[in-house]
CSV table of C-alpha atoms in Angstrom, one decimal:
chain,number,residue,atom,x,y,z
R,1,UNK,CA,0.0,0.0,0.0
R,2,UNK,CA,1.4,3.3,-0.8
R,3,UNK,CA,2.7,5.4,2.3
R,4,UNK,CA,2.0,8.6,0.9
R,5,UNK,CA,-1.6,9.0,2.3
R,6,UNK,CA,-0.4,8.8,6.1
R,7,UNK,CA,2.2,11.7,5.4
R,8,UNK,CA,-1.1,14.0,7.1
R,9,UNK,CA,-1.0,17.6,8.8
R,10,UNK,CA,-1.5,17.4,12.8
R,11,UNK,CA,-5.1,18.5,12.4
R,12,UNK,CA,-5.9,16.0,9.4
R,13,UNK,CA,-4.1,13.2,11.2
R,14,UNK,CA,-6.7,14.7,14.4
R,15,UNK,CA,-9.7,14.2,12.1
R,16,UNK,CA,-8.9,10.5,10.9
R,17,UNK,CA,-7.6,9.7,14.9
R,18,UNK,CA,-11.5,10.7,16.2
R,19,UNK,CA,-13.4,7.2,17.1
R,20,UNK,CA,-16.8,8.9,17.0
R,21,UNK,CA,-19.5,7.7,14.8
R,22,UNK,CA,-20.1,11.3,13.5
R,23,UNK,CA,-17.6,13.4,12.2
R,24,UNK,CA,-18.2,17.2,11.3
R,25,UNK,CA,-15.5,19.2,9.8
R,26,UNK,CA,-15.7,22.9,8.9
R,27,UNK,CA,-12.6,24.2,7.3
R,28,UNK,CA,-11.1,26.9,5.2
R,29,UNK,CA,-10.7,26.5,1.5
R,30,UNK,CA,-7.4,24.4,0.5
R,31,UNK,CA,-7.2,23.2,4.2
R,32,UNK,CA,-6.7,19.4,2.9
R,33,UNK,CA,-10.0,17.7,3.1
R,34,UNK,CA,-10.1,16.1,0.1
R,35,UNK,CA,-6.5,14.3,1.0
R,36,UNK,CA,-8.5,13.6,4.8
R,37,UNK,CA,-11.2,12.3,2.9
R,38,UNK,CA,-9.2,10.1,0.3
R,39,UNK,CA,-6.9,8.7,3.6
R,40,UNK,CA,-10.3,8.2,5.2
R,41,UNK,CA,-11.5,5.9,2.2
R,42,UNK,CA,-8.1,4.0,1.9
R,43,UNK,CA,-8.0,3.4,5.8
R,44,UNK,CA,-11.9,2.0,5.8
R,45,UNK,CA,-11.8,0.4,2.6
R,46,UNK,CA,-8.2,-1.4,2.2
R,47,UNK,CA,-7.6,-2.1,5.8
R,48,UNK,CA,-11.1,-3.6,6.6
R,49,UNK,CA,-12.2,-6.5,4.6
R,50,UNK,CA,-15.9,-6.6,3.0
R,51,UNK,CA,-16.1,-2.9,3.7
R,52,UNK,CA,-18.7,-1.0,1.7
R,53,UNK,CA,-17.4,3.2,1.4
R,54,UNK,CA,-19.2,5.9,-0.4
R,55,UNK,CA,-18.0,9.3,-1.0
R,56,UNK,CA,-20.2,11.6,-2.5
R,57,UNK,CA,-19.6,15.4,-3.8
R,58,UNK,CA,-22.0,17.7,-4.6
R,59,UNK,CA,-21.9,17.7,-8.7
R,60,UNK,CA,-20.5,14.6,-10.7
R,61,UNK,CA,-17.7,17.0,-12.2
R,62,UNK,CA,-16.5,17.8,-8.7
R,63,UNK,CA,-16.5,13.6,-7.7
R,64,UNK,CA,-14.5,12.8,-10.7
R,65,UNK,CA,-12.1,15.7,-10.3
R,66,UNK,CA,-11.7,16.1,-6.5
R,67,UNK,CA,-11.9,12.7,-5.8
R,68,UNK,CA,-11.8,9.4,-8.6
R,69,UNK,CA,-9.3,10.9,-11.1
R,70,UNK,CA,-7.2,12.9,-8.7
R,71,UNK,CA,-7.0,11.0,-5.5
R,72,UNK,CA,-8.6,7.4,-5.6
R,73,UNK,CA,-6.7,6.5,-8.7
R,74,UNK,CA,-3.5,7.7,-7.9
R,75,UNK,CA,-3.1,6.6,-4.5
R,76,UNK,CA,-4.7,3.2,-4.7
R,77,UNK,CA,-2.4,0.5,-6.4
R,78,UNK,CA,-3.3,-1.9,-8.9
R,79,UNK,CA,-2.4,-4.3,-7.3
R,80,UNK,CA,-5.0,-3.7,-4.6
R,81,UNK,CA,-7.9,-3.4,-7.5
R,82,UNK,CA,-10.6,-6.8,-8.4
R,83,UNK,CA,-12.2,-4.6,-10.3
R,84,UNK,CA,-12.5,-1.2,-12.0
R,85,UNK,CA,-15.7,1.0,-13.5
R,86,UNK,CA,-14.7,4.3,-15.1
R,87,UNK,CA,-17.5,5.0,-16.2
R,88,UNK,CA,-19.8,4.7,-13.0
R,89,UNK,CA,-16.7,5.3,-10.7
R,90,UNK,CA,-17.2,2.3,-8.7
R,91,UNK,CA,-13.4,0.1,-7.1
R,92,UNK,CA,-14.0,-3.3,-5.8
R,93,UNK,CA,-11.0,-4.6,-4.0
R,94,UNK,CA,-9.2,-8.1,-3.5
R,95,UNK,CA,-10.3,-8.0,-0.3
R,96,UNK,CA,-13.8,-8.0,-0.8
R,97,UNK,CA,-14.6,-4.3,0.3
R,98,UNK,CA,-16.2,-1.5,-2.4
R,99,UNK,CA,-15.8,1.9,-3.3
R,100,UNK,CA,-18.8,4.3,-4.7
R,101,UNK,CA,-17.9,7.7,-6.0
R,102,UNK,CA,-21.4,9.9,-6.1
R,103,UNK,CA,-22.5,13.1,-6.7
R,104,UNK,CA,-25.5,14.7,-5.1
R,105,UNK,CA,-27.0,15.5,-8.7
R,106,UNK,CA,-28.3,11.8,-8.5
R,107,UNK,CA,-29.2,10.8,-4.9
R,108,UNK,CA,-31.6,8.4,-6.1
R,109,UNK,CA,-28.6,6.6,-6.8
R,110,UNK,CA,-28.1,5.8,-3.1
R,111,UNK,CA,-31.7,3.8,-2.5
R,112,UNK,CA,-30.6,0.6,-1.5
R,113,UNK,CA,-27.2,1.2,-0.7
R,114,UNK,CA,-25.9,0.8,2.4
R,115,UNK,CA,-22.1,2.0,3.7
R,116,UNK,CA,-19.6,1.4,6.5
R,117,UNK,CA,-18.1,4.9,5.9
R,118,UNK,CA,-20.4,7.9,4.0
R,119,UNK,CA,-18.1,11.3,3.1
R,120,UNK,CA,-19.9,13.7,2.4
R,121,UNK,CA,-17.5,16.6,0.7
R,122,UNK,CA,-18.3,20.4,0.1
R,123,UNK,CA,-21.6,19.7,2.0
R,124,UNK,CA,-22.2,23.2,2.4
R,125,UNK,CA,-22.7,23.6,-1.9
R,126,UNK,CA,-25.7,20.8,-1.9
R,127,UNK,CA,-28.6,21.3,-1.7
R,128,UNK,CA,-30.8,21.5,1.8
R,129,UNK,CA,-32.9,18.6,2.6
R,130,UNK,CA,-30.3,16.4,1.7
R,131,UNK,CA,-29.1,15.3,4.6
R,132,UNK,CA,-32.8,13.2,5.4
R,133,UNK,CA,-31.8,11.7,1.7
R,134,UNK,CA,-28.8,10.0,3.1
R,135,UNK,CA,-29.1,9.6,6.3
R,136,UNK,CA,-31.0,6.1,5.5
R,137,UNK,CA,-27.3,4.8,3.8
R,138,UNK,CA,-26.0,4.4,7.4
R,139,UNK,CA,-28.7,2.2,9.0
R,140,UNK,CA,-29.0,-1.6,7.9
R,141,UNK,CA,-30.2,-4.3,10.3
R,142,UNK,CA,-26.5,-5.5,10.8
R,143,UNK,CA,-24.3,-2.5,11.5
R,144,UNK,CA,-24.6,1.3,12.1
R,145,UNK,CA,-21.9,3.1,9.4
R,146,UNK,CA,-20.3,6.1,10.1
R,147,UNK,CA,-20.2,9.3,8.5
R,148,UNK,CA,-17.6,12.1,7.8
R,149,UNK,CA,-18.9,15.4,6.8
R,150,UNK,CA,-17.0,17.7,5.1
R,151,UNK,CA,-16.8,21.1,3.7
R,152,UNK,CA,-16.0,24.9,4.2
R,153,UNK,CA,-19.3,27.3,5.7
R,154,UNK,CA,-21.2,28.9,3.0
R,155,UNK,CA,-24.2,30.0,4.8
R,156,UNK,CA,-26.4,28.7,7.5
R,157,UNK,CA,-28.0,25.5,5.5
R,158,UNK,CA,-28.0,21.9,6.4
R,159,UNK,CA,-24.4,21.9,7.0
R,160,UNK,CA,-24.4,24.2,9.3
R,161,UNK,CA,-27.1,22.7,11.2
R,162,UNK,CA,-25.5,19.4,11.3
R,163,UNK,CA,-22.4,21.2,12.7
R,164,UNK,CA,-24.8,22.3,15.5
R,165,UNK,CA,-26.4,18.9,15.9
R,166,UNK,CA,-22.7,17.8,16.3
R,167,UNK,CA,-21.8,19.8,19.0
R,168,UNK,CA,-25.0,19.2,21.2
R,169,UNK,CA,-24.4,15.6,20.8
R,170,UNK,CA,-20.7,14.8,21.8
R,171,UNK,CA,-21.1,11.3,23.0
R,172,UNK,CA,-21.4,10.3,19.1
R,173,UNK,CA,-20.4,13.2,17.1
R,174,UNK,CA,-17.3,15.3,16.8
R,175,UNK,CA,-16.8,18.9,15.2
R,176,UNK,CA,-13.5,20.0,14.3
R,177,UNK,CA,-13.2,23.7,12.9
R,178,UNK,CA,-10.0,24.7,11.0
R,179,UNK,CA,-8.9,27.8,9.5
R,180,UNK,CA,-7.0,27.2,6.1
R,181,UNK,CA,-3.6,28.6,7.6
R,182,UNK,CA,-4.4,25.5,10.1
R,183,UNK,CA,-4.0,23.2,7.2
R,184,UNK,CA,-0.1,24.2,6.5
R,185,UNK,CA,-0.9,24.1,2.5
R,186,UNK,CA,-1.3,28.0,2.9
R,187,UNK,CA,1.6,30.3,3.3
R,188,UNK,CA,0.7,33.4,5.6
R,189,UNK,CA,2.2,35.9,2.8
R,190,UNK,CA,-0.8,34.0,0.3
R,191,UNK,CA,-3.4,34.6,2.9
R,192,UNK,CA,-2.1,38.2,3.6
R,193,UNK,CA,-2.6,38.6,0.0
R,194,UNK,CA,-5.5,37.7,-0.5
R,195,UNK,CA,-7.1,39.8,2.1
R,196,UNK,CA,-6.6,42.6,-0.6
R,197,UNK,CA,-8.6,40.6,-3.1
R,198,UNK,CA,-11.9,40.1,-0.4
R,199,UNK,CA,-14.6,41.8,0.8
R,200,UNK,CA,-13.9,41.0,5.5
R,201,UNK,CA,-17.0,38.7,5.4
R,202,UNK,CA,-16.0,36.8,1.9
R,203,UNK,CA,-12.8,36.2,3.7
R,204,UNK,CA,-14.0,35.3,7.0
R,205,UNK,CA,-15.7,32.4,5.4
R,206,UNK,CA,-13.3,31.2,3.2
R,207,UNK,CA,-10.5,31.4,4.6
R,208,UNK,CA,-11.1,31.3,8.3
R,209,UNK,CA,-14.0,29.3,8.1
R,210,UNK,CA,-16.6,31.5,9.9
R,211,UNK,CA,-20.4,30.5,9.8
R,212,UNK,CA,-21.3,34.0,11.2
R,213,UNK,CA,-20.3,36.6,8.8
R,214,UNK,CA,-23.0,35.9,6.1
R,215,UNK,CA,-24.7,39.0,5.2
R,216,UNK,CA,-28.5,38.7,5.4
R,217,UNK,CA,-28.6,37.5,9.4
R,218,UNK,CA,-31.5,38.8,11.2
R,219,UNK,CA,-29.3,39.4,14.5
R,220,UNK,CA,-26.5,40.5,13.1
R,221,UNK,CA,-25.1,42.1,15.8
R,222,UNK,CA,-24.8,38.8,17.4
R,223,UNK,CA,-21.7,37.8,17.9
R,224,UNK,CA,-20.1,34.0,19.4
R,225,UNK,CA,-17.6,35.2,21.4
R,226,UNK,CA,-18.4,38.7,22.5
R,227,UNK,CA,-22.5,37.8,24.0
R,228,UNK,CA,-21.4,34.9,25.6
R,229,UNK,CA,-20.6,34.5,29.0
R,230,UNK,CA,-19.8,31.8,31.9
R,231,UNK,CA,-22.7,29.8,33.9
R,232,UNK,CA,-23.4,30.9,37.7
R,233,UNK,CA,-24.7,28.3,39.6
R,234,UNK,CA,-26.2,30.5,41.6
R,235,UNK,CA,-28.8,31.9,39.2
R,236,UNK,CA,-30.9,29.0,39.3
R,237,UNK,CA,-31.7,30.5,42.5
R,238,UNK,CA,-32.3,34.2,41.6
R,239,UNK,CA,-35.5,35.7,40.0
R,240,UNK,CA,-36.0,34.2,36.8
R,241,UNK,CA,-36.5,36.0,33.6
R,242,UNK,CA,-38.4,33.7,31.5
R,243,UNK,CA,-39.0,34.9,27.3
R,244,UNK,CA,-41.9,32.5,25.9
R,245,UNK,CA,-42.9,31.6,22.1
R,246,UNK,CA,-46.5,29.9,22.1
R,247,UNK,CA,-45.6,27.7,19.3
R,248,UNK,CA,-47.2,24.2,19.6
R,249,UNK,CA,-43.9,22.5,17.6
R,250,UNK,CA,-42.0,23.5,19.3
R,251,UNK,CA,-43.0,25.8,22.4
R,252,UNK,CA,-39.7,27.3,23.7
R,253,UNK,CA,-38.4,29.3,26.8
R,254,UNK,CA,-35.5,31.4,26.9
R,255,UNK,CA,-34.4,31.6,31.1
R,256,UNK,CA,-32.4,34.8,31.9
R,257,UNK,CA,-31.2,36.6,35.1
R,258,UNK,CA,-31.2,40.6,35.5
R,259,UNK,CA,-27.9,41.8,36.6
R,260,UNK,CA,-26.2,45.3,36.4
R,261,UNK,CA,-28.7,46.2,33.4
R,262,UNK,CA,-27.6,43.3,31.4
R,263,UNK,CA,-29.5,39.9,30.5
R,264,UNK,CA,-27.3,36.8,31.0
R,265,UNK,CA,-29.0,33.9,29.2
R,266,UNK,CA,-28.6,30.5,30.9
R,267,UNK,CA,-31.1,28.0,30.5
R,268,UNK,CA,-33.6,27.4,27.4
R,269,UNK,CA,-36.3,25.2,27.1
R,270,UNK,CA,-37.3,23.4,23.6
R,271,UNK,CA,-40.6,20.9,23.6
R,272,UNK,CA,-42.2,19.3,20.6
R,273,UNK,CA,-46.0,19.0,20.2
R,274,UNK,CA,-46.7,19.8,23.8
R,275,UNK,CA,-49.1,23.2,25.3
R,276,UNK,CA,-48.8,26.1,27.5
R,277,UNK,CA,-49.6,23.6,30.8
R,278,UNK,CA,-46.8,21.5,30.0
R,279,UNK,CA,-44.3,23.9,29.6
R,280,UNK,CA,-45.3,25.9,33.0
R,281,UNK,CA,-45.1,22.3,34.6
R,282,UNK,CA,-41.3,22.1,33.4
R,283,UNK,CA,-40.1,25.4,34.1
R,284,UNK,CA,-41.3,24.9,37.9
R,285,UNK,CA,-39.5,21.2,38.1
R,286,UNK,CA,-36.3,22.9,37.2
R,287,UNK,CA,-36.4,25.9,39.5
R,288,UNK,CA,-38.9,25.2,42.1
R,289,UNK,CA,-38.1,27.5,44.6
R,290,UNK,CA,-37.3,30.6,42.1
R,291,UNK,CA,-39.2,33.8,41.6
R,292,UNK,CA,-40.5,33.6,37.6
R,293,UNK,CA,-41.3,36.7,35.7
R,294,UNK,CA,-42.9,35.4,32.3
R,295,UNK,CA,-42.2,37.9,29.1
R,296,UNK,CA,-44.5,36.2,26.1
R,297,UNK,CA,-45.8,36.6,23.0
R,298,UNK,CA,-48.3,39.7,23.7
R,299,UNK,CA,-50.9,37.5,21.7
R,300,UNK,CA,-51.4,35.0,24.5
R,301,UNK,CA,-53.8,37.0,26.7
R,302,UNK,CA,-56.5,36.3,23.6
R,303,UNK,CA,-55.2,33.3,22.5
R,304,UNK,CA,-56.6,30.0,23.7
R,305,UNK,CA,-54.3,27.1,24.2
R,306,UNK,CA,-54.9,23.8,24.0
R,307,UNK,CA,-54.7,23.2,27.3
R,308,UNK,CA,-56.2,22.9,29.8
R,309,UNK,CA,-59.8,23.8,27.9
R,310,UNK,CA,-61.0,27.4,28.2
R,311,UNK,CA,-58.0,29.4,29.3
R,312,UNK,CA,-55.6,31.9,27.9
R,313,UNK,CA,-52.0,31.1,27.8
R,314,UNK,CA,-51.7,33.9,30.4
R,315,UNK,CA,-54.4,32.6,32.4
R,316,UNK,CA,-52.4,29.2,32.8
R,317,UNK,CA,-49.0,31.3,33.4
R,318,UNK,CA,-50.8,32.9,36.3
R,319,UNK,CA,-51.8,29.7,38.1
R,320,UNK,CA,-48.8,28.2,38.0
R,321,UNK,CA,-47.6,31.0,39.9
R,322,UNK,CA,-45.6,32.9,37.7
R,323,UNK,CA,-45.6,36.9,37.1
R,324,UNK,CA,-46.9,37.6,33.7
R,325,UNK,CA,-45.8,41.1,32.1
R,326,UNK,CA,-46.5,42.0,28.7
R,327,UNK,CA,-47.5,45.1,26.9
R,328,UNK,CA,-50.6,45.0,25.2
R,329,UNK,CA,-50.3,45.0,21.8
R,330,UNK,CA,-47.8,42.8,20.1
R,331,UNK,CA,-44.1,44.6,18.9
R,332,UNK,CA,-44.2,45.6,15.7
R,333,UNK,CA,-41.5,42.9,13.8
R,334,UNK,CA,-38.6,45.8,12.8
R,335,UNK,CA,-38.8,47.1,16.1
R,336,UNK,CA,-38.3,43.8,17.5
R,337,UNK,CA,-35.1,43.3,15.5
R,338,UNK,CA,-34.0,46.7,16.0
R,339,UNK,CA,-34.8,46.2,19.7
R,340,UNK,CA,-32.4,42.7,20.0
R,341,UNK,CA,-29.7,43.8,17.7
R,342,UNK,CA,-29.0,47.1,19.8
R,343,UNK,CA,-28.8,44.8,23.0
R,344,UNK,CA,-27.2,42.5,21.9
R,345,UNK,CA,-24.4,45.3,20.9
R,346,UNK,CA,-25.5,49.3,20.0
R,347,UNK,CA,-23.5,51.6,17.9
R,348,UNK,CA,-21.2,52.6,21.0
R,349,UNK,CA,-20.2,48.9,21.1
R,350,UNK,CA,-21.8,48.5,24.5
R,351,UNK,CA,-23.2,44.8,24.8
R,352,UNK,CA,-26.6,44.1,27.3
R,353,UNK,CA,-27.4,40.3,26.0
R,354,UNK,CA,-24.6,37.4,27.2
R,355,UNK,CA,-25.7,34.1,26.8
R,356,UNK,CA,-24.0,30.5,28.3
R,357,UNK,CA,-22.7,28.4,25.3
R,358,UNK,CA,-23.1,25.2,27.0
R,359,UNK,CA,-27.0,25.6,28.1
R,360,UNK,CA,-28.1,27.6,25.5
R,361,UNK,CA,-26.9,26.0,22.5
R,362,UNK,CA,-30.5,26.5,20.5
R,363,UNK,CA,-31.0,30.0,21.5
R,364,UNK,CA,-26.9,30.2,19.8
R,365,UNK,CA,-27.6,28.4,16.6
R,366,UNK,CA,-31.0,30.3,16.0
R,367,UNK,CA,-29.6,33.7,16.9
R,368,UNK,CA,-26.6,33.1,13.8
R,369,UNK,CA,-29.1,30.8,11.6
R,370,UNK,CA,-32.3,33.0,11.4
R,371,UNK,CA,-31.7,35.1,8.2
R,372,UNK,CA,-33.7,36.8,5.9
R,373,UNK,CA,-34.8,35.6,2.2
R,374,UNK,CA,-34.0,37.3,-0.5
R,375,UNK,CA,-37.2,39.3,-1.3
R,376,UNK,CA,-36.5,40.9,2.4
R,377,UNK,CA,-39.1,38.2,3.9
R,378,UNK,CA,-37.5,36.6,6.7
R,379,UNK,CA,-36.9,32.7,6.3
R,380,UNK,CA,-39.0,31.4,8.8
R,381,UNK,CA,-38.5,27.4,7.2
R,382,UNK,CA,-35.5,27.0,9.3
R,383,UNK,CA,-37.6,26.9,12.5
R,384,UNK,CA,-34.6,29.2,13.8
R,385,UNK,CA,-37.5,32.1,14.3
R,386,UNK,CA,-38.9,29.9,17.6
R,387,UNK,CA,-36.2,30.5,20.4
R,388,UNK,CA,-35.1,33.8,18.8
R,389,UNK,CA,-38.6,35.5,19.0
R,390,UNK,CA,-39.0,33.7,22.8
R,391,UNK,CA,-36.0,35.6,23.6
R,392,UNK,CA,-37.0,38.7,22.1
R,393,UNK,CA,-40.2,39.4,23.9
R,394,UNK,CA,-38.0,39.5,27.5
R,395,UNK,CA,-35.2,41.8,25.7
R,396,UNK,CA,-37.5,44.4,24.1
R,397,UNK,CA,-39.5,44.4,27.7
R,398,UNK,CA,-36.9,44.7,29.9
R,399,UNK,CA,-34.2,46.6,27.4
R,400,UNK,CA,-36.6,48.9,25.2
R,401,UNK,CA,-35.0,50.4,22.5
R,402,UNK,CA,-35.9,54.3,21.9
R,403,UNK,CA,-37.8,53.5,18.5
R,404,UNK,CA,-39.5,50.5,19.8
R,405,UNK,CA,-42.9,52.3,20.5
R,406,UNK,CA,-44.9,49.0,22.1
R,407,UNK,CA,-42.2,48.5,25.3
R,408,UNK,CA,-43.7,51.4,27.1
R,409,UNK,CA,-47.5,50.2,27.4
R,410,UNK,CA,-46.5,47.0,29.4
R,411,UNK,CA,-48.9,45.4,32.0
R,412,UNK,CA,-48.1,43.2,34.1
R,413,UNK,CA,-50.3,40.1,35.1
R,414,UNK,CA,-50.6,37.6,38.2
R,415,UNK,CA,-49.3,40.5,41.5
């Protein structure tokens, strides 16, 4: 077998070394993941007999190019070869095991097939939705395969939400982010250079791999590093600030403490097909001894839930206990955004919105995901509109804006 694909950079080598089912990988643009993908194939396929791998890229051009004539037929030796199809790019070895090179064009291809090791390259060019297509390729009734997806960010699409998915699901999944000077194929002076030839945000995601400088975010002033801060214990015990989204799928709660002036997010809730009742019934389990101040959707003092029969969302707020305040007439939607963005950092770079990264990992992904379309509607088909808007009824309560005319009519229900 040739040596060559084990010659790997520390953080490639990192990649292939991770034993978790899952693999995410979000990198910057000539990082190396075709050669990680290629090592991945040769180290499934060659050293594992009756081993089925499938890569798949997202046009047939790129599989052929990227991956069949550049890599698979280069690095593989004859001698390891039973047999050969050029034409449908398909390598059965002596040892029994098989290698299918895709493209996303055709995923009807994939009904039927089942693999050991899926790569997924340049996810973030195919299509969304595609991810439910092959997800089926890893399940059979005798093994579980394993996956590697790869690609640099372009947007927040499927891959990104996988990336997501990854991260709130360690025990089988693991996210590795790399800038392209972490690859060691880039020279700094080439990077240097070609910061003269990109617009900040076109470089952030190509070359240092960055989901959040899309244009088009709804929160744009939302930023990973800067609105995050470190858990307190101790808050679970404090008065609770509690945002709520009446959605039935899903209803969501975004838990805050008030401190200084600022909101310091800690604790979300995130339930499918449930009511108004059941959601009241978890946020006392958790904090059972706390204080809670409910900010909802303004529409909940007409609207009847589900649950039990007869009453208002507020009315069920109130008898669990909880301190209702809303205004009464719901924000108009610009000055909500206006409202969130200036918390979340005004023009004078002051910042009023933190929020945990390990508890509120929804609240995180919705606040970078939830974008706008490109007639100006915002893209509410993500689902990334749920949390966000849960969290944005406390903020434009409690942190009014100066344009946001609604925030100074609030009542407040249940003293």
């Amino acid at each position: 077998m040739s040596t060559q694909i084990f010659k790997l950079k520390p953080p490639q080598a990192q990649i292939l070394r991770s034993k978790k089912r899952f693999k995410v990988v979000n990198a910057g643009r000539s990082f190396g993941k075709t050669w990680v993908s290629g090592a991945a194939i040769m180290d499934k396929a060659l050293n594992n007999d009756n081993k089925t791998v499938i890569y798949i890229a997202p046009t047939l051009v790129m599989a052929r190019n990227l991956m069949w004539d550049k890599w698979i037929k280069e690095h593989i030796p004859e001698e390891y070869i039973a047999h050969k199809n050029e034409q449908f790019m398909v390598m059965t070895f002596t040892n029994g095991s098989k290698f299918y090179c895709l493209s996303a064009e055709h995923p009807d291809r994939l009904r039927g097939l089942r693999a050991d090791l899926l790569i997924v390259d340049e996810c973030a060019m195919i299509d969304n939705g595609f991810y439910e297509v092959i997800r089926p390729v890893l399940s059979s009734n005798y093994h579980d395969g394993e996956a590697l997806y790869i690609s640099t960010p372009q947007g927040y699409n499927w891959f990104y939400k996988i990336f997501c998915k990854g991260k709130k699901n360690p025990d089988s999944w693991d996210c590795f982010e790399f800038t392209t000077l972490d690859g060691g194929n880039v020279s700094q002076e080439e990077i240097e250079e070609a910061k003269k030839d990109m617009s900040p945000k076109m470089f952030a995601q190509e070359y240092m791999a960055s989901f959040n400088t899309i244009s088009g975010r709804v929160y744009e002033n939302f930023d990973r590093d800067l609105n995050t801060c470190e858990l307190d214990e101790n808050w679970g015990k404090a008065d609770l600030h509690i945002g709520m989204d009446f959605n039935v799928n899903p209803m969501t709660a975004a838990i805050a403490v008030e401190e200084n002036g600022n909101l310091y997010f800690f604790d979300e809730i995130v339930l499918k097909n449930t009511n108004t009742q059941e959601t009241a019934d978890t946020i006392k389990k958790r904090y059972p001894m706390a204080t809670v101040y409910v900010y909802p959707d303004p529409t909940g003092n007409k609207r009847q839930s589900n649950a039990p029969v007869g009453l208002t969302d507020f009315e069920i707020l109130k008898s669990a206990g909880f301190i209702v305040c809303a205004p009464p007439h719901p924000y108009a939607t610009k000055d909500k955004f206006n409202t969130v963005n200036a918390a979340l950092c005004d023009a004078s770079g002051n910042r009023k919105v933190f929020i945990a990264e390990d508890r509120c990992l929804d609240l995180r992904e919705s606040l970078e995901g939830y974008t706008y379309k490109d007639n100006g509607d915002t893209d509410k088909s993500s689902g990334y509109d749920h949390i966000t808007d849960a969290a944005a009824y406390l903020i434009c309560y409690k942190l009014p804006s100066y344009s946001s005319r609604a925030v100074y009519r609030p009542r407040v229900y249940g003293t």
